[in-house]
XYZ file of C-alpha atoms in Angstrom:
536
model
C 206.707 63.514 153.448
C 203.534 61.634 154.323
C 204.008 58.001 153.328
C 200.352 57.814 152.134
C 200.626 60.787 149.756
C 201.830 58.587 146.907
C 198.542 56.639 147.124
C 196.310 59.722 146.558
C 195.907 58.796 142.896
C 193.931 55.742 144.028
C 191.506 57.720 146.218
C 187.771 57.590 145.444
C 185.159 60.324 145.583
C 185.292 63.925 144.464
C 187.309 66.493 146.344
C 185.243 69.201 148.016
C 185.816 72.692 146.674
C 187.539 75.073 149.077
C 184.900 77.761 148.611
C 181.935 75.374 149.023
C 180.224 75.656 152.359
C 179.448 79.382 152.688
C 177.877 80.349 149.358
C 174.087 80.510 148.939
C 171.355 81.759 146.622
C 168.068 83.372 147.639
C 164.688 82.531 146.125
C 161.600 84.648 146.865
C 158.159 84.576 145.318
C 154.508 85.490 145.760
C 151.515 83.705 144.281
C 149.795 86.463 142.294
C 150.668 89.611 140.358
C 148.737 91.795 142.805
C 151.037 90.716 145.629
C 154.160 91.986 143.845
C 153.038 95.540 144.623
C 153.136 95.058 148.400
C 156.081 94.417 150.716
C 155.919 90.625 150.895
C 158.810 90.052 148.477
C 160.996 92.571 150.253
C 160.138 91.001 153.620
C 161.210 87.594 152.318
C 164.435 88.944 150.860
C 165.429 90.820 154.023
C 164.748 87.780 156.209
C 166.997 85.650 153.983
C 169.763 88.266 154.005
C 169.609 88.547 157.792
C 169.808 84.760 158.115
C 172.834 84.685 155.797
C 174.549 87.408 157.826
C 173.941 85.585 161.135
C 175.329 82.309 159.790
C 178.259 83.730 157.847
C 176.860 82.908 154.404
C 177.643 84.821 151.244
C 174.764 85.423 148.848
C 175.895 84.562 145.332
C 172.675 85.542 143.547
C 169.029 86.469 144.129
C 166.218 84.753 142.217
C 162.464 85.194 142.084
C 161.208 88.630 143.117
C 158.067 87.913 141.080
C 154.738 86.069 141.169
C 154.843 82.328 140.459
C 152.433 79.626 141.587
C 154.095 76.896 143.700
C 151.600 74.204 142.660
C 153.947 73.295 139.805
C 157.719 73.332 139.298
C 157.285 74.692 135.750
C 158.063 78.222 136.935
C 160.377 80.420 134.883
C 162.382 81.973 137.732
C 162.328 78.722 139.703
C 163.739 76.743 136.756
C 166.413 79.394 136.178
C 167.408 79.148 139.842
C 167.538 75.319 139.803
C 169.609 75.315 136.589
C 172.022 77.847 138.080
C 172.445 75.801 141.274
C 173.104 72.610 139.305
C 175.720 74.325 137.152
C 177.368 75.832 140.238
C 176.970 72.768 142.475
C 180.687 72.910 143.364
C 180.205 76.385 144.824
C 176.597 76.747 146.046
C 175.695 74.971 149.300
C 172.317 76.481 150.240
C 169.069 77.736 148.723
C 167.569 80.221 151.182
C 163.787 80.679 151.218
C 161.505 82.508 153.631
C 159.511 79.328 154.297
C 159.334 75.912 152.628
C 156.041 76.809 150.940
C 157.892 79.564 149.075
C 160.082 76.804 147.583
C 157.301 74.461 146.500
C 153.769 73.383 147.460
C 153.504 70.160 145.440
C 154.496 66.537 145.999
C 157.571 66.941 143.769
C 159.233 69.101 146.457
C 160.514 66.051 148.369
C 162.017 64.481 145.258
C 163.634 67.751 144.152
C 165.114 68.522 147.592
C 166.545 64.978 147.671
C 168.171 65.440 144.259
C 169.652 68.778 145.372
C 170.935 67.158 148.580
C 172.783 64.588 146.473
C 174.547 67.534 144.797
C 175.477 68.927 148.214
C 172.854 71.694 148.129
C 170.395 72.117 151.020
C 167.056 73.959 150.911
C 166.930 76.140 154.041
C 163.798 77.839 155.387
C 164.900 80.868 157.410
C 161.653 80.952 159.432
C 161.479 77.176 159.971
C 164.977 76.236 161.200
C 165.581 72.502 160.705
C 168.893 70.676 161.009
C 168.897 68.555 157.839
C 172.310 67.097 158.660
C 170.539 64.363 160.639
C 168.026 61.768 159.382
C 165.347 63.084 161.745
C 165.839 66.612 160.403
C 165.460 65.435 156.810
C 162.291 63.569 157.785
C 160.908 66.672 159.507
C 161.559 68.829 156.442
C 159.833 66.293 154.197
C 156.777 66.198 156.444
C 156.560 70.010 156.305
C 156.656 69.802 152.518
C 153.858 67.234 152.607
C 151.739 69.575 154.715
C 152.474 72.407 152.265
C 150.808 70.289 149.593
C 148.014 69.398 152.042
C 147.372 73.089 152.752
C 147.333 73.768 149.013
C 144.708 71.074 148.502
C 142.599 72.610 151.297
C 142.693 76.002 149.603
C 141.817 74.401 146.300
C 138.834 72.679 147.925
C 137.594 76.003 149.357
C 138.014 77.700 145.972
C 136.160 74.863 144.246
C 133.278 75.132 146.707
C 133.009 78.880 146.024
C 133.009 78.359 142.263
C 130.329 75.691 142.509
C 128.117 78.022 144.549
C 128.488 80.725 141.884
C 127.509 78.229 139.195
C 124.448 77.136 141.150
C 123.385 80.796 141.310
C 123.678 81.070 137.534
C 126.931 83.077 137.478
C 129.905 81.994 135.358
C 133.010 82.177 137.638
C 135.823 82.182 135.060
C 136.591 83.711 131.678
C 133.438 83.553 129.514
C 133.377 81.590 126.221
C 134.228 83.118 122.867
C 131.669 85.735 121.889
C 131.217 87.215 125.359
C 132.932 89.934 127.397
C 133.158 90.208 131.173
C 132.329 93.727 132.397
C 132.576 94.930 136.000
C 130.662 98.047 137.029
C 129.995 99.240 140.582
C 131.495 96.048 141.944
C 129.111 93.837 139.948
C 130.333 91.527 137.183
C 128.170 90.914 134.126
C 128.750 88.825 131.009
C 127.482 90.387 127.779
C 127.694 89.374 124.081
C 130.230 91.190 121.901
C 130.670 91.627 118.149
C 132.167 88.145 117.801
C 129.131 86.724 119.549
C 126.843 88.203 116.943
C 128.943 86.503 114.236
C 128.859 83.181 116.094
C 125.051 83.406 116.129
C 125.213 83.006 112.350
C 127.147 79.733 112.785
C 124.134 78.206 114.534
C 121.820 79.526 111.823
C 124.044 78.110 109.053
C 123.958 74.696 110.701
C 120.190 74.735 111.306
C 119.118 76.168 107.950
C 121.759 74.850 105.539
C 123.150 71.840 107.446
C 126.704 72.947 106.682
C 129.592 70.818 107.918
C 131.782 72.138 110.732
C 134.580 72.661 108.199
C 132.322 74.781 105.970
C 131.219 76.816 108.986
C 134.881 77.271 110.011
C 135.688 78.690 106.563
C 132.748 81.130 106.708
C 133.710 82.279 110.195
C 137.278 82.874 108.999
C 135.950 85.146 106.265
C 134.149 87.122 108.985
C 137.315 87.515 111.072
C 137.003 84.560 113.495
C 139.723 81.943 113.030
C 138.967 78.585 114.671
C 139.973 74.969 114.255
C 137.491 72.335 113.103
C 137.048 70.805 116.589
C 136.483 74.213 118.185
C 133.498 74.829 115.905
C 131.876 71.573 117.038
C 132.522 72.464 120.702
C 130.831 75.856 120.265
C 127.770 74.333 118.606
C 127.414 71.873 121.526
C 127.874 74.479 124.288
C 124.514 75.338 125.959
C 126.074 78.572 127.303
C 125.125 80.190 123.990
C 121.424 79.585 124.635
C 121.561 81.039 128.175
C 122.269 77.839 130.145
C 125.267 76.783 132.232
C 126.865 73.346 132.064
C 129.987 72.584 134.097
C 131.779 69.526 135.517
C 131.266 70.899 139.034
C 127.499 70.702 138.573
C 127.532 66.890 138.381
C 125.487 66.734 135.189
C 122.969 69.458 136.126
C 121.996 72.312 133.790
C 121.503 75.719 135.449
C 119.762 78.762 133.904
C 122.452 81.420 133.536
C 122.219 85.101 134.400
C 123.824 86.016 131.062
C 122.110 86.821 127.768
C 121.864 83.917 125.336
C 123.045 84.416 121.758
C 120.412 82.054 120.385
C 117.108 80.566 121.460
C 116.898 77.195 123.187
C 114.845 75.888 120.252
C 117.617 76.771 117.780
C 120.248 75.133 120.012
C 118.243 71.889 120.229
C 117.666 71.874 116.474
C 121.406 72.284 115.770
C 122.373 69.504 118.156
C 119.685 67.237 116.749
C 121.372 67.591 113.359
C 124.794 66.937 114.923
C 123.495 63.720 116.512
C 122.285 62.483 113.111
C 125.756 63.047 111.673
C 127.591 60.878 114.232
C 129.740 57.998 113.017
C 127.777 55.222 114.693
C 129.943 54.703 117.767
C 130.425 56.334 121.165
C 133.397 56.423 123.491
C 132.706 55.684 127.124
C 135.427 57.455 129.089
C 134.460 56.144 132.538
C 134.316 52.368 132.670
C 134.416 50.696 136.073
C 135.869 47.512 134.553
C 139.032 49.223 133.249
C 140.086 51.872 135.823
C 143.802 51.424 135.011
C 143.573 52.761 131.443
C 145.771 55.836 130.845
C 147.628 54.785 134.007
C 149.297 51.506 133.023
C 152.099 51.910 130.483
C 153.594 49.441 128.049
C 157.060 48.464 129.284
C 158.291 48.161 125.688
C 157.133 51.409 124.048
C 156.104 53.482 127.094
C 152.608 54.105 125.682
C 149.490 54.060 127.863
C 147.435 50.879 127.714
C 143.877 51.358 126.470
C 140.842 49.332 127.507
C 138.453 47.377 125.325
C 135.879 44.594 125.620
C 135.522 41.292 123.750
C 131.730 41.320 123.399
C 131.357 37.593 122.693
C 133.017 36.740 126.005
C 132.031 39.950 127.851
C 135.642 40.208 129.070
C 137.596 43.469 129.292
C 141.267 43.733 128.351
C 144.109 46.241 128.548
C 146.133 46.594 125.354
C 148.987 48.740 124.064
C 147.926 51.056 121.216
C 151.236 50.705 119.337
C 150.806 48.819 116.070
C 152.373 45.360 116.302
C 152.890 45.458 120.067
C 151.287 42.423 121.688
C 151.299 43.801 125.221
C 147.755 42.931 126.310
C 146.286 41.307 129.413
C 142.938 40.552 131.025
C 141.580 43.540 132.945
C 140.462 41.322 135.821
C 143.999 39.979 136.253
C 145.693 43.392 136.223
C 143.024 44.960 138.431
C 143.607 42.216 141.011
C 147.367 42.678 140.647
C 147.016 46.363 141.454
C 144.891 45.574 144.527
C 147.701 43.265 145.697
C 150.184 46.114 145.233
C 148.030 48.335 147.448
C 148.306 45.773 150.254
C 151.942 46.813 150.694
C 150.855 50.373 151.478
C 147.894 49.647 153.758
C 148.293 51.230 157.184
C 147.428 48.083 159.137
C 149.481 48.909 162.256
C 148.423 48.260 165.871
C 146.208 50.926 167.434
C 149.000 52.243 169.712
C 151.295 52.845 166.711
C 148.450 54.535 164.796
C 147.932 56.861 167.748
C 151.627 57.808 167.727
C 151.480 58.490 163.993
C 148.474 60.739 164.510
C 150.167 62.636 167.362
C 153.278 63.187 165.254
C 151.243 64.442 162.305
C 149.372 66.955 164.489
C 152.610 68.102 166.157
C 154.343 68.570 162.807
C 151.437 70.549 161.411
C 151.493 72.848 164.428
C 155.207 73.402 163.963
C 154.624 74.111 160.295
C 152.258 76.935 161.219
C 155.083 78.757 163.058
C 156.187 80.214 159.756
C 152.766 81.818 159.379
C 153.022 83.234 162.884
C 156.400 84.861 162.142
C 155.114 86.283 158.873
C 152.004 87.605 160.596
C 154.135 89.379 163.235
C 156.069 91.237 160.513
C 152.852 92.184 158.734
C 151.230 93.362 161.972
C 154.199 95.647 162.614
C 153.902 97.150 159.138
C 150.142 97.516 159.625
C 150.694 99.429 162.872
C 153.234 101.746 161.206
C 150.813 102.437 158.374
C 148.039 103.345 160.854
C 150.440 105.833 162.468
C 151.100 107.408 159.073
C 147.362 107.727 158.441
C 146.818 109.319 161.856
C 149.704 111.729 161.277
C 148.292 112.661 157.854
C 144.916 113.490 159.421
C 146.626 115.645 162.083
C 148.529 117.593 159.434
C 145.293 118.257 157.537
C 143.569 119.484 160.702
C 146.555 121.731 161.507
C 146.427 123.059 157.934
C 150.008 121.952 157.303
C 149.012 120.336 153.967
C 146.264 121.139 151.451
C 143.295 118.809 151.022
C 144.568 117.725 147.573
C 147.699 116.230 149.095
C 145.684 114.681 151.900
C 143.351 112.815 149.550
C 146.251 111.784 147.308
C 148.259 110.186 150.107
C 145.212 108.869 151.954
C 144.196 106.917 148.849
C 147.719 105.517 148.620
C 147.770 104.554 152.315
C 144.313 102.950 152.144
C 145.397 100.853 149.178
C 148.518 99.701 151.044
C 146.409 98.986 154.115
C 143.989 96.834 152.121
C 146.877 94.790 150.711
C 148.432 94.355 154.162
C 145.155 93.233 155.691
C 144.735 90.724 152.879
C 148.222 89.372 153.604
C 147.403 89.190 157.302
C 144.379 87.031 156.570
C 146.435 84.704 154.392
C 149.139 84.418 157.062
C 146.596 83.072 159.542
C 146.319 79.329 159.136
C 143.175 78.058 160.795
C 142.730 74.342 161.277
C 140.178 73.784 164.031
C 139.345 70.262 162.890
C 142.952 69.074 162.451
C 142.483 66.002 164.667
C 139.463 64.892 162.636
C 141.298 65.374 159.319
C 144.305 63.331 160.434
C 142.046 60.610 161.822
C 140.094 60.454 158.568
C 143.344 60.059 156.617
C 144.445 57.208 158.894
C 141.043 55.500 158.646
C 141.235 55.697 154.862
C 144.768 54.224 154.749
C 143.828 51.301 157.019
C 141.548 49.830 154.348
C 143.421 51.127 151.287
C 142.916 48.073 148.993
C 139.208 47.740 149.886
C 138.704 51.482 149.385
C 140.139 51.239 145.877
C 138.117 48.159 144.946
C 134.830 49.706 146.120
C 135.466 53.239 144.782
C 134.010 54.651 141.576
C 136.074 55.260 138.432
C 137.135 58.833 139.257
C 138.202 58.039 142.827
C 140.213 55.053 141.606
C 142.009 57.216 139.055
C 142.859 59.861 141.655
C 144.108 57.276 144.128
C 146.254 55.567 141.481
C 147.976 58.793 140.464
C 148.373 59.823 144.103
C 150.388 56.693 144.940
C 152.241 56.371 141.643
C 152.589 59.819 139.980
C 154.424 58.351 136.953
C 152.097 55.368 136.593
C 153.054 51.666 136.432
C 154.704 49.837 133.525
C 153.612 46.315 132.565
C 155.569 43.748 130.547
C 153.456 40.950 129.062
C 156.417 38.695 128.257
C 157.675 38.604 131.839
C 154.239 39.323 133.364
C 155.856 41.896 135.647
C 155.015 45.411 136.838
C 157.407 48.162 137.848
C 157.353 51.875 138.642
C 159.911 54.673 138.722
C 158.298 56.812 141.401
C 156.175 56.271 144.508
C 154.488 58.900 146.660
C 156.880 59.434 149.571
C 154.247 59.130 152.299
C 153.019 55.732 151.124
C 156.559 54.631 150.314
C 157.612 55.340 153.871
C 154.576 53.526 155.289
C 155.417 50.454 153.215
C 159.047 50.560 154.384
C 158.024 50.978 158.024
C 155.587 48.105 157.641
C 158.341 45.845 156.317
C 160.701 46.768 159.141
C 158.054 46.132 161.786
C 157.090 42.762 160.263
C 160.783 41.867 159.683
C 160.136 41.143 156.038
C 163.366 40.570 154.109
C 162.000 41.174 150.621
C 160.818 44.342 148.978
C 157.615 44.896 147.042
C 157.875 41.771 144.925
C 154.858 42.682 142.790
C 156.734 45.798 141.598
C 160.088 44.025 141.328
C 161.430 46.294 144.088
C 164.126 44.608 146.176
C 164.433 45.318 149.894
C 167.933 46.803 149.594
C 166.859 49.254 146.879
C 163.692 49.998 148.783
C 165.655 50.930 151.922
C 167.831 53.321 149.897
C 164.740 55.186 148.718
C 163.808 56.156 152.278
C 167.256 56.124 153.859
C 167.849 59.007 156.217
C 164.169 59.505 156.964
C 162.998 56.467 158.950
C 161.682 56.585 162.518
C 163.855 54.738 165.026
C 161.628 51.821 165.986
C 162.898 51.332 169.584
C 161.437 54.737 170.508
C 157.938 53.861 169.300
C 157.037 52.126 172.545
C 158.238 54.946 174.788
């Protein structure tokens, strides 16, 4: 008998299940409903099954097989899969995906993969093999996830540019407002008034001729079959779309003549809004105020409510204050704004030029490796495209040889052409073009070098975006202790701050956020670059 066996009762840590180590689940998805009709989902599933067979893994369950956007983790199938893995954490060891972008394309991917790793579950991309058993492998996977989000932002920027161009041409790019229908004929989309629109026209007339309140108009509309809330009525009366004009946030305050038919005349619209202006309550709310950029970002440490901003007119001094009745958590805006600028100093990329060059080279190299998944996917799609062309050629031969009637030919040719169009669309998406990658990386580095100055000199909207980029959950402030803290930091900036502390041999953490060095190191443990290799 082993003399240590009697001491097993004093052992620490959980025993590993015998079956754990070879069980996995598969998650597949596409971005849109139209893609579910092609072979992309099946391609993903087969690639995962082949990977499992090569590595001796047993598939416990398949998830996904539907269209879900990866820009958010609030996906039905994705949440079901995560819940299943957490419940079966003693059995499941791997989540197999075709590529990391199939798993997630937002900044929460790094946090979620870390939480799963703590449960003993690894996210494995079958087309981007990475050994996550080592710190460098974990770091590489996290960088790929960061570039997934980066690619998503690029696509969003392209889509935004296209929508803005449509607006400038007088065309409404999305679903039209209440009272209009979108009709597509011969490939051309037009927006026309419907029966509800003709009823809404009366709402403007009631306001102009009888000066009815929005509540009275809401009641009349309900009698005519249109049920709205009080605020919605006011929004409709203030929308210039109904007089043939287009107003949109992308137009930067401009008004564009629309190509749609207006329900009312411009004169009637102006008359209605003149009446609405006379009925205001004597105050206005200024949403964008350069003096208080941290409002709806700073939280009260006591009640977790956002701090609002206000001004003491006699002193012309702005303050942040908690909205909870009786809570005395308030502070000068100048003080907290300066405190936030000091926090940004910890994340500024003020490294020597040779280190910055190495960071840039690594970023470019990682992005190129990330694109390998697109290359593999494109090869599979090209093969299917070639097979489909052979089928089309064979169908034409059979028609010429009178082996099939023309009815069958046109039936199957239409089917093949539809499949071909979908495949060609997938081929275009699988091609990731980034000709100006060096410039983009350099611009990002240049921006990070002067991070605090950039924030101080930016306008209100840029400041808000930068704040939420670094601290997705915001920052809490306690007036009694005059301290700030946060529960979550963007991984990229967190790692830069950690690397900066290591290089400068600083023994404290981010003191302004009450973050000790030891806790700070744990946040990025397993993903740091070995410093001795930086000079090689």
